[in-house]
Short mmCIF file of C-alpha atoms in Angstrom, two decimals:
data_model
loop_
_atom_site.label_atom_id
_atom_site.label_comp_id
_atom_site.label_asym_id
_atom_site.label_seq_id
_atom_site.Cartn_x
_atom_site.Cartn_y
_atom_site.Cartn_z
CA MET A 1362 55.80 53.40 -21.72
CA LYS A 1363 55.33 55.49 -25.47
CA THR A 1364 56.39 52.42 -28.17
CA ASN A 1365 57.60 53.67 -31.39
CA ASN A 1366 55.15 51.33 -33.97
CA LEU A 1367 55.66 53.86 -36.89
CA ILE A 1368 56.28 51.35 -39.51
CA LEU A 1369 53.13 49.47 -38.63
CA GLN A 1370 50.94 52.18 -38.51
CA THR A 1371 51.67 53.79 -41.52
CA ALA A 1372 51.72 50.52 -43.10
CA THR A 1373 48.28 49.98 -41.71
CA LYS A 1374 46.76 53.13 -43.22
CA VAL A 1375 47.36 51.06 -46.35
CA LEU A 1376 46.85 47.93 -45.69
CA VAL A 1377 43.01 48.55 -44.13
CA PHE A 1378 41.70 49.74 -47.15
CA ILE A 1379 43.49 47.10 -49.46
CA ILE A 1380 41.55 44.63 -46.94
CA LEU A 1381 38.33 46.65 -46.74
CA LEU A 1382 37.95 46.93 -50.71
CA PHE A 1383 38.68 42.90 -50.80
CA SER A 1384 36.02 41.86 -48.40
CA VAL A 1385 33.67 44.20 -50.39
CA TYR A 1386 34.40 42.73 -53.24
CA MET A 1387 34.47 38.93 -51.68
CA PHE A 1388 30.64 40.23 -50.85
CA PHE A 1389 29.33 41.27 -53.75
CA ALA A 1390 31.22 38.09 -56.20
CA GLY A 1391 29.47 36.13 -53.46
CA HIS A 1392 26.23 35.23 -56.39
CA TYR A 1393 28.77 34.22 -58.98
CA GLU A 1394 31.93 33.24 -57.30
CA PRO A 1395 33.38 32.15 -54.50
CA GLY A 1396 32.79 34.56 -51.90
CA GLY A 1397 29.65 36.18 -50.22
CA GLY A 1398 28.61 37.68 -46.80
CA PHE A 1399 30.14 35.43 -44.52
CA ILE A 1400 33.64 35.90 -45.57
CA GLY A 1401 33.47 39.46 -46.74
CA GLY A 1402 32.26 40.09 -43.13
CA LEU A 1403 35.47 38.10 -41.57
CA MET A 1404 37.46 40.26 -43.86
CA ALA A 1405 36.19 43.42 -42.85
CA SER A 1406 36.56 42.41 -39.14
CA GLY A 1407 40.07 41.15 -39.95
CA ALA A 1408 40.74 44.51 -40.87
CA ILE A 1409 39.22 46.71 -37.89
CA VAL A 1410 41.57 43.58 -35.84
CA LEU A 1411 44.79 45.23 -37.55
CA LEU A 1412 43.52 48.47 -37.05
CA LEU A 1413 42.95 47.65 -33.14
CA ILE A 1414 46.60 46.10 -33.24
CA ALA A 1415 48.54 48.72 -34.34
CA TYR A 1416 46.45 51.58 -32.71
CA ASP A 1417 44.97 50.97 -29.34
CA ILE A 1418 41.07 50.19 -28.69
CA LYS A 1419 40.26 54.15 -27.56
CA THR A 1420 41.60 55.17 -31.60
CA VAL A 1421 39.47 52.40 -32.73
CA ARG A 1422 36.26 53.28 -31.30
CA LYS A 1423 37.05 56.95 -32.03
CA ILE A 1424 37.55 55.91 -35.93
CA LEU A 1425 34.05 53.79 -35.67
CA PRO A 1426 32.09 54.59 -33.10
CA PHE A 1427 29.34 51.82 -33.92
CA ASN A 1428 27.98 49.56 -30.59
CA PHE A 1429 28.65 46.19 -32.76
CA ILE A 1430 25.88 44.47 -30.76
CA LYS A 1431 23.56 47.08 -32.60
CA VAL A 1432 25.24 46.50 -35.64
CA THR A 1433 24.49 42.27 -35.14
CA ALA A 1434 20.90 43.45 -34.20
CA THR A 1435 20.49 45.30 -37.72
CA GLY A 1436 22.27 42.03 -39.29
CA LEU A 1437 19.70 40.37 -38.38
CA LEU A 1438 16.71 42.47 -38.62
CA PHE A 1439 17.75 42.45 -42.40
CA SER A 1440 18.28 39.05 -42.97
CA ALA A 1441 14.30 38.50 -41.02
CA GLY A 1442 13.06 41.30 -43.08
CA THR A 1443 14.15 39.90 -46.70
CA SER A 1444 12.88 36.41 -45.72
CA ALA A 1445 9.96 37.65 -44.23
CA GLY A 1446 9.12 40.44 -47.19
CA ALA A 1447 7.92 37.23 -49.14
CA LEU A 1448 4.92 36.47 -47.01
CA PHE A 1449 3.50 40.34 -48.40
CA PHE A 1450 3.33 38.94 -51.66
CA ASP A 1451 2.02 35.63 -50.90
CA LYS A 1452 4.60 34.17 -51.38
CA PRO A 1453 6.39 31.34 -49.22
CA LEU A 1454 9.31 32.32 -46.81
CA LEU A 1455 12.71 33.19 -47.99
CA THR A 1456 11.33 33.39 -51.52
CA HIS A 1457 13.68 35.57 -53.49
CA TRP A 1458 12.97 37.63 -56.51
CA PHE A 1459 15.40 39.42 -59.11
CA THR A 1460 14.89 41.95 -62.05
CA TYR A 1461 17.10 42.94 -64.68
CA VAL A 1462 17.77 47.33 -64.72
CA HIS A 1463 19.76 49.12 -67.17
CA PRO A 1464 21.09 51.80 -64.75
CA PRO A 1465 23.56 54.73 -66.90
CA LEU A 1466 27.07 53.96 -67.47
CA LEU A 1467 27.17 50.55 -65.62
CA GLY A 1468 24.83 48.73 -68.57
CA LYS A 1469 22.90 45.50 -67.54
CA MET A 1470 22.19 44.07 -64.01
CA SER A 1471 20.81 42.24 -61.78
CA LEU A 1472 19.44 42.97 -58.66
CA HIS A 1473 18.41 40.49 -56.33
CA THR A 1474 17.09 40.50 -53.24
CA ALA A 1475 19.45 37.84 -51.86
CA VAL A 1476 22.03 41.01 -51.41
CA LEU A 1477 19.96 42.23 -48.75
CA PHE A 1478 19.92 39.14 -47.16
CA ASP A 1479 23.94 38.87 -47.42
CA THR A 1480 23.98 42.05 -46.69
CA GLY A 1481 22.36 40.76 -42.73
CA VAL A 1482 24.92 38.19 -42.61
CA PHE A 1483 27.88 40.34 -43.24
CA LEU A 1484 26.91 42.68 -40.81
CA VAL A 1485 25.85 39.71 -38.09
CA VAL A 1486 29.34 38.35 -38.61
CA VAL A 1487 31.19 41.79 -38.18
CA GLY A 1488 29.04 42.72 -35.12
CA VAL A 1489 29.42 39.06 -33.74
CA THR A 1490 33.17 39.18 -34.14
CA MET A 1491 34.02 42.64 -33.22
CA THR A 1492 31.68 42.01 -29.85
CA ILE A 1493 34.06 39.29 -28.60
CA ILE A 1494 37.24 40.38 -29.86
CA GLN A 1495 36.54 43.81 -28.13
CA THR A 1496 35.28 41.99 -25.19
CA ILE A 1497 38.15 40.34 -24.42
CA GLY A 1498 40.35 42.49 -25.37
CA GLU A 1499 38.85 44.92 -22.63
CA SER A 1500 38.81 43.23 -19.48
CA GLU A 1501 41.58 42.62 -17.06
CA MET B 932 57.65 22.11 -79.66
CA SER B 933 55.65 24.66 -81.13
CA ALA B 934 55.88 28.01 -80.41
CA ARG B 935 52.81 28.42 -78.07
CA GLU B 936 53.93 25.49 -76.05
CA LEU B 937 57.10 27.49 -75.33
CA ILE B 938 55.49 30.22 -74.66
CA GLU B 939 53.32 28.61 -71.73
CA LEU B 940 56.18 27.61 -70.54
CA ILE B 941 56.93 30.83 -69.23
CA GLY B 942 54.27 30.63 -66.12
CA PRO B 943 55.80 27.16 -64.93
CA LEU B 944 59.18 28.70 -65.37
CA PHE B 945 58.21 31.32 -62.90
CA ILE B 946 56.70 28.72 -60.59
CA PHE B 947 59.92 26.89 -60.37
CA ILE B 948 62.34 29.43 -59.38
CA GLY B 949 59.82 30.57 -56.72
CA THR B 950 60.13 26.85 -55.49
CA ILE B 951 63.85 27.32 -55.43
CA PHE B 952 63.50 30.51 -53.11
CA THR B 953 61.34 29.00 -50.91
CA PHE B 954 63.35 26.10 -50.74
CA LEU B 955 66.60 27.85 -50.15
CA SER B 956 64.85 30.13 -47.12
CA ALA B 957 64.19 26.64 -45.68
CA ILE B 958 67.44 25.52 -45.53
CA GLY B 959 68.40 29.19 -44.11
CA LEU B 960 65.81 28.85 -41.42
CA ILE B 961 67.71 25.38 -40.25
CA ARG B 962 71.25 26.35 -40.57
CA LEU B 963 71.50 30.11 -39.46
CA PRO B 964 72.16 30.33 -35.65
CA ASP B 965 70.01 33.09 -34.12
CA VAL B 966 66.33 34.46 -34.49
CA TYR B 967 67.93 37.75 -36.53
CA THR B 968 69.63 35.79 -39.36
CA ARG B 969 66.77 33.41 -39.38
CA SER B 970 64.16 36.25 -39.87
CA HIS B 971 66.36 37.35 -42.48
CA ALA B 972 66.54 34.37 -44.70
CA ALA B 973 62.90 33.73 -43.64
CA SER B 974 61.39 36.84 -44.95
CA LYS B 975 63.08 37.76 -47.59
CA SER B 976 63.90 34.69 -49.83
CA THR B 977 60.51 33.42 -49.00
CA THR B 978 58.97 36.65 -50.29
CA LEU B 979 60.43 36.62 -53.03
CA GLY B 980 59.61 32.95 -53.82
CA VAL B 981 55.96 33.74 -53.39
CA LEU B 982 55.93 36.56 -55.42
CA CYS B 983 57.82 34.85 -58.16
CA THR B 984 54.88 31.76 -58.15
CA LEU B 985 52.16 34.19 -57.75
CA PHE B 986 53.87 35.70 -60.69
CA GLY B 987 53.92 32.86 -62.40
CA ALA B 988 50.17 31.96 -61.90
CA PHE B 989 49.07 35.14 -63.32
CA LEU B 990 51.37 34.21 -65.97
CA PHE B 991 49.70 30.97 -66.58
CA PHE B 992 46.47 32.22 -66.95
CA VAL B 993 47.08 35.14 -69.02
CA ILE B 994 48.54 33.09 -71.64
CA THR B 995 46.81 29.84 -71.58
CA GLU B 996 42.92 31.15 -70.61
CA GLU B 997 43.82 34.61 -71.31
CA PHE B 998 42.38 35.76 -67.89
CA VAL B 999 43.88 38.61 -66.11
CA SER B 1000 43.47 37.70 -62.38
CA ILE B 1001 43.90 41.40 -60.62
CA ARG B 1002 43.40 39.14 -57.42
CA LEU B 1003 46.53 37.44 -58.29
CA LEU B 1004 48.50 41.06 -58.92
CA LEU B 1005 46.85 42.10 -55.14
CA GLY B 1006 48.05 39.26 -53.80
CA ILE B 1007 51.58 40.30 -55.13
CA PHE B 1008 51.50 43.49 -53.62
CA PHE B 1009 49.66 42.59 -50.19
CA VAL B 1010 52.78 40.03 -49.71
CA PHE B 1011 54.99 42.28 -50.77
CA LEU B 1012 53.83 44.72 -48.53
CA THR B 1013 53.36 42.57 -45.24
CA ALA B 1014 56.33 40.24 -45.11
CA PRO B 1015 58.97 42.43 -44.36
CA ILE B 1016 56.79 44.07 -42.07
CA ALA B 1017 56.05 40.60 -40.12
CA ALA B 1018 59.45 40.21 -40.17
CA HIS B 1019 60.31 43.61 -38.69
CA MET B 1020 57.93 42.73 -35.92
CA ILE B 1021 59.51 39.70 -34.92
CA CYS B 1022 62.68 40.63 -34.78
CA ARG B 1023 62.22 43.81 -32.65
CA ALA B 1024 59.76 41.77 -30.21
CA ALA B 1025 62.55 39.28 -30.03
CA TYR B 1026 65.14 42.07 -29.41
CA ARG B 1027 62.83 43.74 -26.68
CA SER B 1028 62.46 40.23 -25.02
CA ASN B 1029 66.16 40.10 -24.52
CA VAL B 1030 66.65 37.32 -27.16
CA GLU B 1031 70.57 37.00 -27.56
CA LEU B 1032 72.43 37.33 -30.68
CA ALA B 1033 74.12 34.72 -32.17
CA GLU B 1034 78.27 34.16 -30.60
CA GLN B 1035 79.29 35.42 -34.12
CA SER B 1036 77.93 38.82 -33.94
CA VAL B 1037 80.69 41.28 -33.42
CA GLN B 1038 78.40 44.86 -32.75
CA ASP B 1039 75.17 45.29 -30.83
CA ASP B 1040 74.48 49.21 -31.49
CA LEU B 1041 71.28 49.16 -30.32
CA LYS B 1042 71.70 48.03 -27.11
CA PRO B 1043 73.66 50.51 -25.07
CA PHE B 1044 71.06 53.15 -26.82
CA LEU B 1045 68.33 51.18 -25.49
CA LYS B 1046 70.02 50.91 -21.90
CA GLU B 1047 70.03 54.79 -21.84
CA GLU B 1048 66.53 55.02 -22.35
CA GLY B 1049 66.09 52.63 -19.87
CA MET B 1050 63.81 50.77 -22.19
CA LYS B 1051 65.46 47.14 -22.06
CA ASP B 1052 64.30 46.57 -18.70
CA GLN B 1053 60.57 47.45 -19.02
CA VAL B 1054 59.83 45.65 -21.70
#
């Protein structure tokens, strides 16, 4: 049966962008304010779940052609890589390092390797949540 | 009371109005007869109540701490956008699963249309 889901689908088109933007904001705010990789990843997967509710699983797979198990693996690689990277500089495991840079237009920025670790957390959370939901949703 | 203290009261005033609206909507949720009228009470006045409360908090932080919280503005926009859609989806799901209208209702324009399409039995 063809259902007429116009209101939900039109709203989703706007809402997904707001949720994704807020998840990215949460991810980058993590160092100085509440937020971080975990909650950002959960919010991003929440946006994808909203897409899944408004459209169907095939459409979402066409929009986001990722294998979410591989996303999880990439996240684990990021986290393991940044924690093991300290070993190359003769420092203990999980030692992080930061510096201040002055790029044009953006002013003084502090770049920290903990962001890379957090990116790993973000990817793992998105990958695991989406794998769980897609696996449950597909089984008949 | 000085002028500054009076200005600081604007935020709490909005929060108070929002609380009253939310309370009224809770009363409507109890007293109204069926799902559709209850959803009408719950979606409209709660949305306005939450918007007033968030706006009051926004004003309070702007006035007392000179901090413009863009997250509260985004929250206002988000609730304003999502709450009516949620009510719409709930009412629609209720209608399509044959939840009866209240006894006082006199007209149901959607019913003959859905019967014609043969949708009502399938959903």
